[in-house]
XYZ file of C-alpha atoms in Angstrom:
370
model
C -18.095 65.637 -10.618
C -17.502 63.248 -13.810
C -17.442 59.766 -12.975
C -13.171 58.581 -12.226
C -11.884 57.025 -15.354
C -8.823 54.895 -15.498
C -6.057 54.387 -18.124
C -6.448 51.352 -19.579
C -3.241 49.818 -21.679
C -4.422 46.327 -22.452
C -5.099 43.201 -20.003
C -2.835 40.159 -21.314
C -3.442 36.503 -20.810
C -0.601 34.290 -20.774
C -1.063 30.269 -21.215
C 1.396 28.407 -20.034
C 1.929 24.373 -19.567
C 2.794 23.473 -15.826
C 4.822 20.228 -15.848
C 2.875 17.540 -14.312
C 3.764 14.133 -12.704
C 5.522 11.876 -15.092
C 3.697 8.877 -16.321
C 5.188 5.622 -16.188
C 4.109 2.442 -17.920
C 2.656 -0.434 -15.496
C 5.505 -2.965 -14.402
C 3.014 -6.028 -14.969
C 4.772 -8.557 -17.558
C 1.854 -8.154 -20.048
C 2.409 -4.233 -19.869
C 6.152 -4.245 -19.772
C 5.623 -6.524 -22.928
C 3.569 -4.685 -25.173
C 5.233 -0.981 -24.400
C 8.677 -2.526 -24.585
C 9.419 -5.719 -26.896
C 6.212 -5.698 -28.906
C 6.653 -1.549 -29.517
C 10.409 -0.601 -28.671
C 13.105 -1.704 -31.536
C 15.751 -1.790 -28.703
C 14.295 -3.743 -26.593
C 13.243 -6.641 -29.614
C 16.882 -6.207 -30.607
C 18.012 -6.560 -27.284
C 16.041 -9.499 -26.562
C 16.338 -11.283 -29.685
C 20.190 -11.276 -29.833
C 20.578 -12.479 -26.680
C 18.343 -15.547 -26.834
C 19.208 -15.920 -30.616
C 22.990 -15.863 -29.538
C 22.629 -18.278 -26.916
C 20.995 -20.218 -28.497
C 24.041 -20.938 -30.980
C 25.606 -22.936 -28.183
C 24.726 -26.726 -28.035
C 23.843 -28.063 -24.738
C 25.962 -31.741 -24.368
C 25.089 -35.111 -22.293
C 27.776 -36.289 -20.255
C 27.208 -40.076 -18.436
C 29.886 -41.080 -16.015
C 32.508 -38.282 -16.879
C 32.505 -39.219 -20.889
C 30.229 -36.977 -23.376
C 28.181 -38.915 -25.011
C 25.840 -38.361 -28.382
C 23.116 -41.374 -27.629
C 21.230 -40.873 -24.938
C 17.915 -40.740 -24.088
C 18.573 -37.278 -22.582
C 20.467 -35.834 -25.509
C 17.604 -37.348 -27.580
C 14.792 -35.446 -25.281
C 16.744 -32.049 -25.273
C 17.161 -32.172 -28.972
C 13.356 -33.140 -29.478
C 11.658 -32.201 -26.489
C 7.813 -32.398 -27.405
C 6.240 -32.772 -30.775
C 5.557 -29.025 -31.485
C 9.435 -27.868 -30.858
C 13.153 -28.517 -31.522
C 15.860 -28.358 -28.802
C 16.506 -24.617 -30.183
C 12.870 -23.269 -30.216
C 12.591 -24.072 -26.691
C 15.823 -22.924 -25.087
C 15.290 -19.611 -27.486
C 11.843 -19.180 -25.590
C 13.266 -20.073 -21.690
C 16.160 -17.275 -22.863
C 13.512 -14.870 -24.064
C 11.328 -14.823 -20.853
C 14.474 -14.213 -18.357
C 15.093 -11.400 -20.755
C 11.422 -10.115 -20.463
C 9.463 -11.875 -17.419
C 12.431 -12.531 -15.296
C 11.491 -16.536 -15.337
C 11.058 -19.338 -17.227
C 9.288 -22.504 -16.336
C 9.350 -25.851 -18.065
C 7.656 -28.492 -17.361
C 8.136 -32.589 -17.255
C 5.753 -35.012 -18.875
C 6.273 -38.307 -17.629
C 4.811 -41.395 -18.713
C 5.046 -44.734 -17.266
C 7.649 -43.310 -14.537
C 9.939 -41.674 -17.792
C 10.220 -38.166 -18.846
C 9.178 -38.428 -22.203
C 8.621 -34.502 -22.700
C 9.332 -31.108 -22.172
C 6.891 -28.395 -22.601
C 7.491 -24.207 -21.919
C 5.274 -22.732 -19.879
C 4.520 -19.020 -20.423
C 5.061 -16.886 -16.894
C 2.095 -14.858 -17.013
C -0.292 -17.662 -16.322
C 2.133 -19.257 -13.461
C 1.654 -19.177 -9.777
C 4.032 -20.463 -7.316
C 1.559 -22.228 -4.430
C 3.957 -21.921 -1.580
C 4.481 -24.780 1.421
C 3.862 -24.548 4.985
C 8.151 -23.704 5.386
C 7.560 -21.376 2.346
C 9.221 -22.870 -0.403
C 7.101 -23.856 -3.449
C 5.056 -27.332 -2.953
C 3.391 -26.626 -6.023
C 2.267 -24.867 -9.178
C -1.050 -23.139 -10.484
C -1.266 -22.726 -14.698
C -4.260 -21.051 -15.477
C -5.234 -21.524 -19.310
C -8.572 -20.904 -21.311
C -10.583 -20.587 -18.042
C -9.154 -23.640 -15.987
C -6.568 -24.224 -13.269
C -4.189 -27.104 -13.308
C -1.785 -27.849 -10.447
C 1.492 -29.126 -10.765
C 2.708 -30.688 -8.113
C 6.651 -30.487 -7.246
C 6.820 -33.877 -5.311
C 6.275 -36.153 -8.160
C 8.819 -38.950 -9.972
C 11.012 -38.717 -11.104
C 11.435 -35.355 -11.331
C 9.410 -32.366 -10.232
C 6.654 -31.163 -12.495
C 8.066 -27.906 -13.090
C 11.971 -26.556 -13.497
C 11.625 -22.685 -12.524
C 14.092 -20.692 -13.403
C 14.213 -16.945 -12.001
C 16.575 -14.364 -11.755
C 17.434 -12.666 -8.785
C 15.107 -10.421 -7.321
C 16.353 -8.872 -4.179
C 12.304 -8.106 -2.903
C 11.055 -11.582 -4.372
C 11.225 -15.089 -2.499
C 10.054 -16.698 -5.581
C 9.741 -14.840 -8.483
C 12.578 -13.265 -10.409
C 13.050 -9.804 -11.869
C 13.940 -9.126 -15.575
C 16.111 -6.839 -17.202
C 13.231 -5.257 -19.223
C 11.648 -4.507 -15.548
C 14.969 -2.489 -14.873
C 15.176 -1.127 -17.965
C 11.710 0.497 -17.431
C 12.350 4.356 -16.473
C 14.561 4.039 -20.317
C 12.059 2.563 -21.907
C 9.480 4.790 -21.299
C 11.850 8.175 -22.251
C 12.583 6.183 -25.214
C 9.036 5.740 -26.558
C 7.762 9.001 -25.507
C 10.218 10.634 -27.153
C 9.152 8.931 -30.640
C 5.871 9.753 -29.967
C 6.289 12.965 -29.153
C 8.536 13.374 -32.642
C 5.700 11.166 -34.437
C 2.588 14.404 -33.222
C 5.038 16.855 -34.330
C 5.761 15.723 -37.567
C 1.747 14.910 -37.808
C 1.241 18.535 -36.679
C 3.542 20.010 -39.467
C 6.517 20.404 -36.834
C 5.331 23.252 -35.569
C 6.906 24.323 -31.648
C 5.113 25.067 -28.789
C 4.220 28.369 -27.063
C 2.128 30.871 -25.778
C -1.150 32.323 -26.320
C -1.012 36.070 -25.325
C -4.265 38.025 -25.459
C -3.796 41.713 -25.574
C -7.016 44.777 -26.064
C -7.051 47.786 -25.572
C -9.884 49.114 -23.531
C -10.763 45.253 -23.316
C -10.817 42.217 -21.295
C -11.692 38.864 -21.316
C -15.213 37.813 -20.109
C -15.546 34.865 -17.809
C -17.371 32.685 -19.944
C -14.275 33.994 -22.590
C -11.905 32.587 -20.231
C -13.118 29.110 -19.104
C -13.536 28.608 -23.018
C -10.468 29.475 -24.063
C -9.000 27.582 -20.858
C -10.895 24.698 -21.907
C -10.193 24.353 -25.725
C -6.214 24.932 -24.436
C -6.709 21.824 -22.092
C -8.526 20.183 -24.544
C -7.110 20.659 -27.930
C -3.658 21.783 -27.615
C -2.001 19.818 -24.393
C -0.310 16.830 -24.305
C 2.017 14.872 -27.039
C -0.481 13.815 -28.900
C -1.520 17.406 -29.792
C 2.459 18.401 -29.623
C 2.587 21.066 -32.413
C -1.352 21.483 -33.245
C -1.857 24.539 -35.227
C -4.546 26.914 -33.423
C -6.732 29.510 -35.468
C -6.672 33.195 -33.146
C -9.215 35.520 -33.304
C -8.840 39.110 -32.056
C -6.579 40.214 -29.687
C -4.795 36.526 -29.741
C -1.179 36.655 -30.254
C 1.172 33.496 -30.635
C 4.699 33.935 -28.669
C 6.842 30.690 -29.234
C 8.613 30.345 -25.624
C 9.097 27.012 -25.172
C 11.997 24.846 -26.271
C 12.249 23.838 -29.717
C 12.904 19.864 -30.560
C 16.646 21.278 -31.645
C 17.084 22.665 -28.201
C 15.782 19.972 -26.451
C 17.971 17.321 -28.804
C 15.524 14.439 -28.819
C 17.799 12.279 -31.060
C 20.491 12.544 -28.172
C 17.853 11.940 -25.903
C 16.628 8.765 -27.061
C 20.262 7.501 -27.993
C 21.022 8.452 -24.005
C 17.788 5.956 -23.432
C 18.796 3.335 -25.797
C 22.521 3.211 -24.170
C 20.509 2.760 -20.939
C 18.386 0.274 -22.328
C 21.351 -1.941 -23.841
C 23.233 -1.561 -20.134
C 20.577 -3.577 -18.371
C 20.083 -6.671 -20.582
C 24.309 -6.409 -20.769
C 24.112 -5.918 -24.622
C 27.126 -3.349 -25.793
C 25.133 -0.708 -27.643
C 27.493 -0.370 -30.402
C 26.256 -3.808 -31.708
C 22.578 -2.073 -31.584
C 24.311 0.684 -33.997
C 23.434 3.196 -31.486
C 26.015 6.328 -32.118
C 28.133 7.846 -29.230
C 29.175 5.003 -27.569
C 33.287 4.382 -28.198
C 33.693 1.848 -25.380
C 34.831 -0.836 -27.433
C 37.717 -0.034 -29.986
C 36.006 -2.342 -32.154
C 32.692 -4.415 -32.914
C 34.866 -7.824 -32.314
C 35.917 -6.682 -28.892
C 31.984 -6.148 -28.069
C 30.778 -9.348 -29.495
C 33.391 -11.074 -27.048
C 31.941 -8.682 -24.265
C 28.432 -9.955 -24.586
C 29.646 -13.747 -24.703
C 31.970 -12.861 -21.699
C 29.633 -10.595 -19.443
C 26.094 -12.147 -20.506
C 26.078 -14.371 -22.548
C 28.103 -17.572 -21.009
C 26.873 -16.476 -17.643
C 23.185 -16.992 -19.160
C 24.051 -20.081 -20.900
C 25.899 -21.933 -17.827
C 23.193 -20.806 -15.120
C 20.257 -22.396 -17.513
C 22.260 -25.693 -18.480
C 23.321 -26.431 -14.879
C 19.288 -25.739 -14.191
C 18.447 -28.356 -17.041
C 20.985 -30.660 -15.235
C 19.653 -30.407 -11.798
C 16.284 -30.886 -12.757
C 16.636 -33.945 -15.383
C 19.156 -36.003 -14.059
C 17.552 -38.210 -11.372
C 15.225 -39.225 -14.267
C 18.209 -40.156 -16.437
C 20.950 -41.908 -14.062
C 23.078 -38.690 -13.007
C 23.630 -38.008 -16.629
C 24.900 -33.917 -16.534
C 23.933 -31.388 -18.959
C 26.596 -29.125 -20.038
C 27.053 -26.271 -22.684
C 29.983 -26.994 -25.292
C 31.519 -23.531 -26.177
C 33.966 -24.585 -28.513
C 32.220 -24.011 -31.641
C 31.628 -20.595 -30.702
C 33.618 -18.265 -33.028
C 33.496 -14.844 -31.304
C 35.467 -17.471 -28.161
C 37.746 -18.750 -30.753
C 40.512 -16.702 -29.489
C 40.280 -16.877 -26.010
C 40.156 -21.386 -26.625
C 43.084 -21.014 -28.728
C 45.086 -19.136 -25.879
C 43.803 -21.417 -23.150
C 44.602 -24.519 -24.939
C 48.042 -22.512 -25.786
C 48.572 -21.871 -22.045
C 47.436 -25.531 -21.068
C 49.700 -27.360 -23.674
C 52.865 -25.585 -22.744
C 52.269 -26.474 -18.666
C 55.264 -29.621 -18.945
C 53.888 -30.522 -15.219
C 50.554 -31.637 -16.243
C 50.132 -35.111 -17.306
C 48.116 -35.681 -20.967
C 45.108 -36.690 -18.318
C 45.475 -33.380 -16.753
C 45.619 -31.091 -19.996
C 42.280 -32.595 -20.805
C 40.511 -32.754 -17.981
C 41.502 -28.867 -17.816
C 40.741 -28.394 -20.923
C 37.026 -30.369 -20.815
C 38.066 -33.142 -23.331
């Protein structure tokens, strides 16, 4: 009896990508820093305006209720140490809440006087907690070496640490770029994904479908070809990567093309995100599909209303607590009145102050900070 022989119409192999686990960027400040404001133009924008903008506001020295212009604070805030205006430092201290989530600063006295200021950078900070938990000290580690600063030293403690609140932190704060993290991450991969397909000649992804009559793959066939797939053709670097088939390989496009899967509206969606959690309205980013604000005047006062004065208040009243014993209750203040984009809403305020007849002169400028 001949031997059974089977019909045979062709084996097929079909490759296909499983989705794996998403990978996120560490949320360590150095890492947060070089995928975000050293890499992501939305994030340097983002950061930049804000401490740029903030910076625009001049911090005043008042001394028994009267603003004054000499005094050995105003003098000290407008020259703190010999390597940096007033402005360079304040546009650093507003550049690390943006990115580390605190700033520190820190006193040098001489002779029982503050004579200095100096920024401290918040990667090489450690708060060196007390026996009731609340920081006693500070460790800055620098070129190899540890120096403590002490917080019960005069006049004034070493270090002025500013954080922002973290809800899981006792001491250290928590920065918008930290929220802005899951964003950040779909932002950049999305370039880089666009970057290997343009590198690749543009070219979609698919599947490799092997089909023989009377054929089949070997083993050895397989793990090779499983291999060079894993190897070669996965992942967005290799997004688009031409292949050269041999016989019996066919090419069946099945995935979705960079049209279907909009990755222009996709990163705009991540840069809208992005701008939402440093409080920075995205149409003065120029990102498109964002009609929030009938115009870019009404978001410039949005940013000085919702982040920006909030910012500049919390870090002067900071400066104020921390310096003043050293300068006889002298106050720190910020002076908004040169601020254009706020030029309207002074005008209506003094408007609204002038025309109350039941406040005496005194009263209208006390009210009004005169």
């Amino acid at each position: 009896m001949p031997g059974e022989r089977k019909s045979f119409a062709g084996h097929t192999l079909l490759s296909l990508s499983q989705l794996g686990a998403a990978t996120w960027s560490n949320r360590g400040f150095a890492s947060l820093v070089n995928h975000g404001f050293a890499r992501n133009p939305v994030v340097y924008r983002c950061v930049r305006l804000i401490a740029e903008t903030a910076n625009r506001v001049p911090l005043v020295v008042s001394d028994g209720g009267r603003r004054v212009d000499e005094h050995p604070l105003a003098a000290l805030l407008a020259r703190p140490n010999g390597r940096q205006s007033g402005g360079e430092l304040l546009e650093a201290v507003y550049a690390y809440l943006q990115t580390a989530g605190n700033a520190y600063l820190q006193a040098g006295v001489v002779d029982g006087e503050v004579r200095g200021i100096f920024g401290l950078r918040p990667d090489r900070m450690k708060v060196v907690a007390g026996a009731d938990g609340w920081p006693m000290a500070y460790d800055y580690t620098a070129g190899g070496r540890t120096i403590r600063l002490r917080q019960d030293e005069a006049p004034v403690p070493s270090v002025l640490h500013m954080a922002l609140f973290h809800p899981l932190d006792d001491h250290y704060g928590m920065a918008p770029l930290e929220a802005a993290q899951t964003s950040l991450d779909i932002h950049n991969a999305a370039g880089q994904w666009n970057k290997a397909l343009l590198d690749n000649a543009a070219r979609p992804s698919g599947a490799l479908v092997y089909s023989a009559a009377g054929q089949n793959l070997t083993e050895d066939q397989f793990t090779r070809l499983k291999q060079e797939l894993e190897q070669n053709f996965s992942g967005a670097a290799n997004a688009g990567r031409p292949m050269l088939l041999e016989g019996g390989l066919d090419w069946k496009t099945i995935a979705l093309s960079p049209r279907d899967m909009d990755f222009i509206e996709a990163k705009h969606a991540a840069a809208r995100d992005i701008a939402l959690a440093f409080g920075v309205p995205p149409m003065l980013l120029g990102i498109p599909g964002d009609n929030t604000y009938a115009n870019l005047a009404e978001a410039n006062r949005a940013l000085w209303r919702q982040t920006l004065i909030p910012l500049v208040v919390r870090v002067a009243e900071e400066l104020s607590n921390w310096l003043s014993p050293g300068f006889g209750g002298a106050v720190i203040s910020p002076d908004f009145d040169g601020v254009e984009a706020l030029a309207e809403d002074r005008a209506a305020l003094w408007t609204r102050v002038g025309g109350a007849e039941f406040l005496s002169d005194a009263e209208k400028r006390a009210m009004l900070g005169v």
